[in-house]
Amino acid sequence: MKKLFVILVAMSLLAIMACSSGGSGDSGDGGGTTQGGVYLKTAAGTPTGVPASATIGPAGGSLDSADGRITLTVPANAVAKDTTFTITPISNPADNALATYRLEPDGATFSKPVTLLFKVPEAGVSFSGIEVLAIACHQADGSWLFLSDTMDSTNKTISIETNHFTAYSLLAGFQLKPHYAFVDVDKTVSLQVTACTDPENFNNITGVSLQNTKAGFVFRGNNDVHAYECRQVFYKGASSAEWQVNSIANGNSTFGTLSPSDFSATFTAPHKKPNPETVQVSTRFTDSWLSKRYSEKVLLVSQIEIGESVSYSGTFTVTVNNSGGPSSWTAKGSDVTWTPDPDHQGEYIVKGYVTPDATTYTVNDATCTLTETKKPFEFDSGNIMTVAADKHTIYWAIIQPDKYPMNWAARCCNTKGECNTGQFLRFEWSSACGSNWAILDETVFPNTLQGSWKSGCLGIPNEPSATVSWTFNKQ
């Protein structure tokens, strides 16, 4: 009997899994690679806030974003006629981003450069020092390019001049990871200094002898360079010292203690929750390139919340839009539980079931009926993180096909009565894409993990697009 249908690999979400846990690592998203690492490469961000607009003509003018974080200044004669300018907050491309905006009209060019100024009041307070921050723009190929910019450390601003519009983000070239972590009393969490550019200089990663010792991050007055997925720092000429908890060297019994070792440290929470419950862990970092430009080491900061882990339970829904086969496929996740992982502080073991909403589908001239429905899943590395003190993001996934295969078989029969049975659907997904993590509804967190995530970051022709929405309540 001839084959009646093609297995719907296009329906699979496997392509989305060219994403790494937490958005860093070797598994790139199809972006450019070098000997040492992977370019940071993402899809266009989605709106996360209220846009701000203004009409500016040949006389020039300015526009502030709705949140007051950035200011666009248009000089006289930059445009020949009245033009509507718009600034829209969008999702961050990585966890080393403070804020990201799309400027419109998209693709517009100007007779004179316009100025984009980021205000960074949290630099050195809830995020790393302003010296390790720089503005990056989104390229047509999805990569991000650090730009030569101007820093005002006194007023805590960073600005650029540009003659075209795209998405712009304020990224850290170095950071202390995790930037945010939750830890139980008496428990520990590991911290690591990372760099997000120029991995060819990390000889412990590449195994290649260094040709130079530049850090390759701060580009003020230098050529623009690509941003990379963040990697562990360990290379010639770099040093990290002065580890502190709430400005106390190595901490104390009230706020927690540190056991540092070069570019990493172990934080041990106190016996009871401090007041306030969030403490600041910091270290000062430099290398041979930075030391020529700054008289002091730059401050890298991590926020550690100390408390008691809680469990969550709830449901999620999945909608897959597919260019081939069934136009859409929907499913529900039920009996889902999030249980604190005893071996990984701040992480969860996520278990549950996935059940398709329908059992019969039409593909071309065949009618396909699923031979099985409800399937279990388990994932033991779901990290709840924050990219900034006031923006919660989430990463979780179903990526263990060997343990709990998310493969649905179906019996398909065409109009001639010829039938065949085989694999029909494969479900495998992640809420992270490149370095994009899904955004939580911060108005209900941490009592409720509520949010959604939409795939489609790779831009592959015929790639299925999936939307997952969830609500998990604290138990």
CSV table of C-alpha atoms in Angstrom, one decimal, residues 85-425:
chain,number,residue,atom,x,y,z
A,85,PHE,CA,8.0,59.6,15.6
A,86,THR,CA,7.1,56.7,17.9
A,87,ILE,CA,8.9,55.0,20.8
A,88,THR,CA,7.5,51.6,21.9
A,89,PRO,CA,8.9,49.5,24.7
A,90,ILE,CA,9.5,45.9,23.5
A,91,SER,CA,10.7,42.7,25.0
A,92,ASN,CA,14.4,42.5,25.9
A,93,PRO,CA,16.6,40.4,23.7
A,94,ALA,CA,18.6,38.9,26.6
A,95,ASP,CA,18.9,38.8,30.4
A,96,ASN,CA,21.8,41.3,30.3
A,97,ALA,CA,19.4,44.0,28.9
A,98,LEU,CA,18.0,46.8,30.9
A,99,ALA,CA,15.5,48.3,28.5
A,100,THR,CA,14.6,47.8,24.8
A,101,TYR,CA,12.6,50.1,22.4
A,102,ARG,CA,11.5,50.1,18.8
A,103,LEU,CA,11.8,53.5,17.1
A,104,GLU,CA,9.5,54.4,14.3
A,105,PRO,CA,9.0,55.1,11.5
A,106,ASP,CA,10.9,51.8,11.0
A,107,GLY,CA,13.7,52.1,8.5
A,108,ALA,CA,13.6,55.9,8.3
A,109,THR,CA,16.8,57.8,7.5
A,110,PHE,CA,17.6,61.4,8.3
A,111,SER,CA,19.6,64.2,6.7
A,112,LYS,CA,21.2,64.8,10.1
A,113,PRO,CA,21.8,62.3,12.9
A,114,VAL,CA,19.2,62.1,15.7
A,115,THR,CA,20.2,61.5,19.3
A,116,LEU,CA,18.9,58.7,21.4
A,117,LEU,CA,19.7,59.0,25.1
A,118,PHE,CA,19.1,56.3,27.7
A,119,LYS,CA,18.7,57.2,31.4
A,120,VAL,CA,20.2,54.6,33.7
A,121,PRO,CA,19.3,55.5,37.4
A,122,GLU,CA,19.6,51.9,38.5
A,123,ALA,CA,23.2,51.5,37.3
A,124,GLY,CA,25.3,50.4,40.2
A,125,VAL,CA,22.2,50.0,42.4
A,126,SER,CA,20.1,47.2,41.1
A,127,PHE,CA,22.2,46.6,38.0
A,128,SER,CA,25.8,46.7,36.9
A,129,GLY,CA,27.8,49.9,36.8
A,130,ILE,CA,27.2,52.2,33.9
A,131,GLU,CA,30.8,51.6,32.6
A,132,VAL,CA,29.8,48.1,31.4
A,133,LEU,CA,26.6,49.2,29.7
A,134,ALA,CA,26.3,50.1,26.0
A,135,ILE,CA,23.6,50.7,23.4
A,136,ALA,CA,23.0,48.0,20.8
A,137,CYS,CA,20.8,48.0,17.7
A,138,HIS,CA,18.9,45.1,16.1
A,139,GLN,CA,20.2,44.1,12.6
A,140,ALA,CA,18.2,42.8,9.7
A,141,ASP,CA,19.7,39.3,10.2
A,142,GLY,CA,18.5,39.3,13.8
A,143,SER,CA,21.9,39.9,15.4
A,144,TRP,CA,22.6,42.8,17.8
A,145,LEU,CA,25.4,45.3,17.3
A,146,PHE,CA,27.0,47.3,20.1
A,147,LEU,CA,27.4,50.9,19.0
A,148,SER,CA,30.0,53.6,19.8
A,149,ASP,CA,28.2,55.7,22.3
A,150,THR,CA,28.8,58.5,24.8
A,151,MET,CA,28.6,57.9,28.6
A,152,ASP,CA,27.9,60.5,31.3
A,153,SER,CA,28.6,58.7,34.5
A,154,THR,CA,27.6,61.8,36.6
A,155,ASN,CA,24.1,62.0,35.2
A,156,LYS,CA,23.9,58.3,34.5
A,157,THR,CA,23.1,58.5,30.8
A,158,ILE,CA,24.3,56.8,27.7
A,159,SER,CA,23.6,58.2,24.2
A,160,ILE,CA,24.2,57.6,20.5
A,161,GLU,CA,23.7,59.5,17.3
A,162,THR,CA,22.0,57.5,14.5
A,163,ASN,CA,20.7,58.2,11.1
A,164,HIS,CA,18.3,55.3,10.9
A,165,PHE,CA,15.6,53.6,13.0
A,166,THR,CA,15.3,50.0,14.2
A,167,ALA,CA,15.1,48.5,17.7
A,168,TYR,CA,17.6,49.7,20.3
A,169,SER,CA,18.6,48.0,23.6
A,170,LEU,CA,20.8,48.9,26.6
A,171,LEU,CA,22.9,45.8,27.2
A,172,ALA,CA,25.6,44.9,29.7
A,173,GLY,CA,28.8,43.6,28.2
A,174,PHE,CA,29.8,42.1,31.6
A,175,GLN,CA,27.4,41.0,34.3
A,176,LEU,CA,27.2,39.0,37.5
A,177,LYS,CA,24.9,36.0,36.8
A,178,PRO,CA,22.3,35.3,37.9
A,179,HIS,CA,21.3,38.9,37.9
A,180,TYR,CA,18.4,37.8,40.2
A,181,ALA,CA,18.1,34.7,42.2
A,182,PHE,CA,15.8,33.3,45.0
A,183,VAL,CA,17.4,31.3,47.7
A,184,ASP,CA,16.0,29.6,50.8
A,185,VAL,CA,17.4,30.5,54.3
A,186,ASP,CA,20.6,28.5,55.0
A,187,LYS,CA,20.8,27.5,51.3
A,188,THR,CA,23.4,28.5,48.7
A,189,VAL,CA,23.5,30.0,45.2
A,190,SER,CA,26.5,30.2,42.9
A,191,LEU,CA,27.4,33.5,41.1
A,192,GLN,CA,29.6,33.9,38.1
A,193,VAL,CA,31.1,36.9,36.3
A,194,THR,CA,30.2,36.6,32.5
A,195,ALA,CA,31.1,38.6,29.4
A,196,CYS,CA,28.7,39.0,26.5
A,197,THR,CA,31.1,39.9,23.6
A,198,ASP,CA,34.3,38.8,21.9
A,199,PRO,CA,34.5,35.2,23.1
A,200,GLU,CA,37.7,34.6,21.0
A,201,ASN,CA,39.5,36.2,24.0
A,202,PHE,CA,38.2,33.5,26.5
A,203,ASN,CA,41.0,31.0,26.0
A,204,ASN,CA,39.5,28.7,28.6
A,205,ILE,CA,36.5,28.4,26.4
A,206,THR,CA,38.1,28.2,23.0
A,207,GLY,CA,41.3,26.4,24.0
A,208,VAL,CA,43.2,28.8,21.7
A,209,SER,CA,46.1,30.9,22.8
A,210,LEU,CA,45.3,34.6,23.1
A,211,GLN,CA,46.6,36.9,20.5
A,212,ASN,CA,45.7,39.9,22.6
A,213,THR,CA,44.2,40.7,26.0
A,214,LYS,CA,41.5,43.2,25.1
A,215,ALA,CA,38.1,42.7,26.7
A,216,GLY,CA,36.3,43.7,23.6
A,217,PHE,CA,33.4,45.3,25.3
A,218,VAL,CA,33.4,49.0,25.9
A,219,PHE,CA,33.3,50.5,22.4
A,220,ARG,CA,33.2,54.2,23.1
A,221,GLY,CA,35.4,55.7,20.3
A,222,ASN,CA,35.9,52.2,18.7
A,223,ASN,CA,34.3,50.3,15.9
A,224,ASP,CA,30.9,48.8,16.5
A,225,VAL,CA,31.0,45.0,17.3
A,226,HIS,CA,28.5,42.2,17.7
A,227,ALA,CA,26.9,41.2,21.0
A,228,TYR,CA,27.4,37.6,21.9
A,229,GLU,CA,25.5,35.1,24.1
A,230,CYS,CA,27.0,35.7,27.6
A,231,ARG,CA,29.9,33.4,28.6
A,232,GLN,CA,32.0,32.7,31.7
A,233,VAL,CA,34.8,35.1,32.1
A,234,PHE,CA,38.3,33.7,32.5
A,235,TYR,CA,41.1,35.2,30.4
A,236,LYS,CA,44.5,36.9,30.7
A,237,GLY,CA,44.4,40.4,32.2
A,238,ALA,CA,41.0,40.1,33.9
A,239,SER,CA,40.4,40.1,37.6
A,240,SER,CA,37.4,40.2,40.0
A,241,ALA,CA,37.7,41.3,43.6
A,242,GLU,CA,36.0,43.1,46.5
A,243,TRP,CA,33.1,40.8,46.8
A,244,GLN,CA,30.4,42.3,49.1
A,245,VAL,CA,26.9,41.7,50.4
A,246,ASN,CA,25.1,45.0,51.1
A,247,SER,CA,28.4,46.8,50.9
A,248,ILE,CA,29.9,44.5,53.6
A,249,ALA,CA,33.1,42.6,52.6
A,250,ASN,CA,32.1,39.0,52.1
A,251,GLY,CA,28.8,39.6,53.9
A,252,ASN,CA,27.8,38.7,57.5
A,253,SER,CA,25.4,36.4,59.4
A,254,THR,CA,22.5,38.9,59.0
A,255,PHE,CA,22.5,39.3,55.2
A,256,GLY,CA,24.3,36.2,54.1
A,257,THR,CA,28.0,35.4,53.4
A,258,LEU,CA,30.2,34.9,50.4
A,259,SER,CA,32.9,32.5,49.6
A,260,PRO,CA,34.6,34.0,46.5
A,261,SER,CA,37.1,32.4,44.1
A,262,ASP,CA,38.4,34.7,41.3
A,263,PHE,CA,35.4,35.2,38.9
A,264,SER,CA,32.8,33.2,40.9
A,265,ALA,CA,31.4,33.1,44.4
A,266,THR,CA,29.1,31.0,46.5
A,267,PHE,CA,26.4,32.9,48.5
A,268,THR,CA,25.1,31.3,51.7
A,269,ALA,CA,21.8,32.7,52.9
A,270,PRO,CA,21.4,33.6,56.6
A,271,HIS,CA,19.5,31.5,59.1
A,272,LYS,CA,16.4,33.7,58.9
A,273,LYS,CA,15.1,36.2,56.3
A,274,PRO,CA,16.6,39.6,56.6
A,275,ASN,CA,14.6,42.9,56.3
A,276,PRO,CA,14.4,43.7,53.5
A,277,GLU,CA,14.4,40.2,52.1
A,278,THR,CA,16.4,41.1,49.0
A,279,VAL,CA,20.2,41.8,49.4
A,280,GLN,CA,22.7,43.1,46.9
A,281,VAL,CA,25.7,41.0,46.1
A,282,SER,CA,28.5,42.8,44.2
A,283,THR,CA,32.0,42.4,42.9
A,284,ARG,CA,34.4,44.8,41.1
A,285,PHE,CA,35.7,43.7,37.8
A,286,THR,CA,38.4,44.9,35.4
A,287,ASP,CA,40.8,43.7,32.7
A,288,SER,CA,43.9,45.1,31.0
A,289,TRP,CA,41.7,47.0,28.5
A,290,LEU,CA,39.3,48.5,31.0
A,291,SER,CA,42.1,49.5,33.4
A,292,LYS,CA,43.5,51.9,30.8
A,293,ARG,CA,40.2,53.8,30.7
A,294,TYR,CA,38.9,53.7,34.3
A,295,SER,CA,40.8,54.3,37.4
A,296,GLU,CA,38.6,51.9,39.4
A,297,LYS,CA,37.2,48.5,38.8
A,298,VAL,CA,33.6,48.5,37.5
A,299,LEU,CA,30.7,47.3,39.8
A,300,LEU,CA,28.8,44.2,38.8
A,301,VAL,CA,25.6,43.6,40.8
A,302,SER,CA,23.2,40.7,41.5
A,303,GLN,CA,20.0,40.8,43.6
A,304,ILE,CA,19.4,37.8,45.9
A,305,GLU,CA,16.0,37.4,47.4
A,306,ILE,CA,16.0,35.3,50.6
A,307,GLY,CA,12.8,33.4,51.6
A,308,GLU,CA,11.1,30.1,51.5
A,309,SER,CA,10.4,28.1,48.3
A,310,VAL,CA,6.8,27.5,47.4
A,311,SER,CA,5.1,25.1,45.0
A,312,TYR,CA,2.7,26.0,42.2
A,313,SER,CA,0.0,24.1,40.3
A,314,GLY,CA,-2.3,25.0,37.4
A,315,THR,CA,-2.8,24.6,33.6
A,316,PHE,CA,-1.6,25.9,30.3
A,317,THR,CA,-3.0,26.1,26.7
A,318,VAL,CA,-1.1,25.6,23.4
A,319,THR,CA,-2.1,26.8,20.0
A,320,VAL,CA,0.1,25.9,17.0
A,321,ASN,CA,-0.5,27.6,13.6
A,322,ASN,CA,1.0,25.5,10.8
A,323,SER,CA,1.5,26.3,7.1
A,324,GLY,CA,1.1,22.7,6.1
A,325,GLY,CA,-1.3,20.0,7.2
A,326,PRO,CA,-3.9,21.1,9.7
A,327,SER,CA,-4.1,24.9,9.9
A,328,SER,CA,-4.0,24.8,13.7
A,329,TRP,CA,-3.6,22.4,16.6
A,330,THR,CA,-4.6,23.1,20.1
A,331,ALA,CA,-3.9,21.3,23.4
A,332,LYS,CA,-4.2,21.7,27.1
A,333,GLY,CA,-1.7,21.1,29.9
A,334,SER,CA,-3.4,19.7,33.0
A,335,ASP,CA,-2.5,18.7,36.5
A,336,VAL,CA,0.7,20.7,36.2
A,337,THR,CA,2.9,21.1,39.3
A,338,TRP,CA,6.0,23.2,40.0
A,339,THR,CA,7.9,21.7,42.9
A,340,PRO,CA,11.2,23.2,44.2
A,341,ASP,CA,14.2,21.2,42.9
A,342,PRO,CA,16.1,20.1,46.1
A,343,ASP,CA,19.3,19.9,44.0
A,344,HIS,CA,19.1,23.3,42.3
A,345,GLN,CA,18.2,26.2,44.4
A,346,GLY,CA,15.7,28.6,42.8
A,347,GLU,CA,14.7,26.0,40.2
A,348,TYR,CA,11.7,23.7,39.8
A,349,ILE,CA,10.7,20.3,38.7
A,350,VAL,CA,7.7,20.8,36.4
A,351,LYS,CA,5.4,17.8,35.7
A,352,GLY,CA,2.0,17.5,34.1
A,353,TYR,CA,0.0,16.2,31.1
A,354,VAL,CA,-0.6,17.4,27.6
A,355,THR,CA,-3.9,16.5,25.8
A,356,PRO,CA,-4.8,17.6,22.3
A,357,ASP,CA,-8.2,19.3,22.1
A,358,ALA,CA,-9.2,17.2,19.0
A,359,THR,CA,-8.7,13.6,18.0
A,360,THR,CA,-9.5,13.9,14.3
A,361,TYR,CA,-7.7,16.0,11.7
A,362,THR,CA,-8.0,16.5,7.9
A,363,VAL,CA,-4.8,16.5,5.9
A,364,ASN,CA,-5.2,16.9,2.1
A,365,ASP,CA,-7.5,14.0,1.2
A,366,ALA,CA,-6.9,12.0,4.3
A,367,THR,CA,-8.8,11.9,7.7
A,368,CYS,CA,-6.4,11.2,10.5
A,369,THR,CA,-7.5,10.0,14.0
A,370,LEU,CA,-5.1,10.1,16.9
A,371,THR,CA,-4.6,6.6,18.4
A,372,GLU,CA,-3.6,8.1,21.8
A,373,THR,CA,-4.3,11.4,23.6
A,374,LYS,CA,-3.1,12.3,27.1
A,375,LYS,CA,0.6,12.2,27.6
A,376,PRO,CA,2.8,13.0,30.7
A,377,PHE,CA,5.8,15.3,30.7
A,378,GLU,CA,8.5,16.3,33.2
A,379,PHE,CA,11.2,18.9,33.1
A,380,ASP,CA,13.6,19.6,36.0
A,381,SER,CA,15.2,22.9,35.1
A,382,GLY,CA,12.5,25.6,35.1
A,383,ASN,CA,14.2,28.9,36.3
A,384,ILE,CA,12.2,31.9,37.6
A,385,MET,CA,14.4,34.9,37.0
A,386,THR,CA,14.3,38.6,36.6
A,387,VAL,CA,16.0,40.8,33.9
A,388,ALA,CA,15.6,43.9,36.1
A,389,ALA,CA,14.4,44.6,39.6
A,390,ASP,CA,10.8,45.3,38.3
A,391,LYS,CA,10.5,43.0,35.4
A,392,HIS,CA,10.0,39.3,36.0
A,393,THR,CA,10.6,36.7,33.3
A,394,ILE,CA,10.2,33.0,33.1
A,395,TYR,CA,11.8,30.1,31.4
A,396,TRP,CA,10.3,26.6,31.3
A,397,ALA,CA,10.2,23.8,28.7
A,398,ILE,CA,9.0,20.4,27.7
A,399,ILE,CA,12.2,19.0,26.1
A,400,GLN,CA,12.6,15.4,27.3
A,401,PRO,CA,11.4,13.3,24.5
A,402,ASP,CA,13.4,10.3,25.5
A,403,LYS,CA,11.9,10.2,29.0
A,404,TYR,CA,8.3,11.2,28.0
A,405,PRO,CA,8.1,11.3,24.2
A,406,MET,CA,5.6,14.0,23.0
A,407,ASN,CA,4.8,12.0,19.9
A,408,TRP,CA,1.2,11.3,18.9
A,409,ALA,CA,0.4,8.5,16.4
A,410,ALA,CA,-2.6,8.6,14.1
A,411,ARG,CA,-4.4,6.3,11.8
A,412,CYS,CA,-5.0,8.1,8.5
A,413,CYS,CA,-7.4,7.0,5.7
A,414,ASN,CA,-7.8,8.6,2.3
A,415,THR,CA,-11.0,8.9,0.2
A,416,LYS,CA,-10.1,5.5,-1.4
A,417,GLY,CA,-10.3,3.8,1.9
A,418,GLU,CA,-6.5,3.3,2.1
A,419,CYS,CA,-5.2,3.6,5.6
A,420,ASN,CA,-1.9,4.0,7.3
A,421,THR,CA,-0.8,4.4,10.9
A,422,GLY,CA,2.3,6.3,12.1
A,423,GLN,CA,3.6,9.4,13.8
A,424,PHE,CA,1.4,12.4,13.3
A,425,LEU,CA,2.4,15.2,15.8
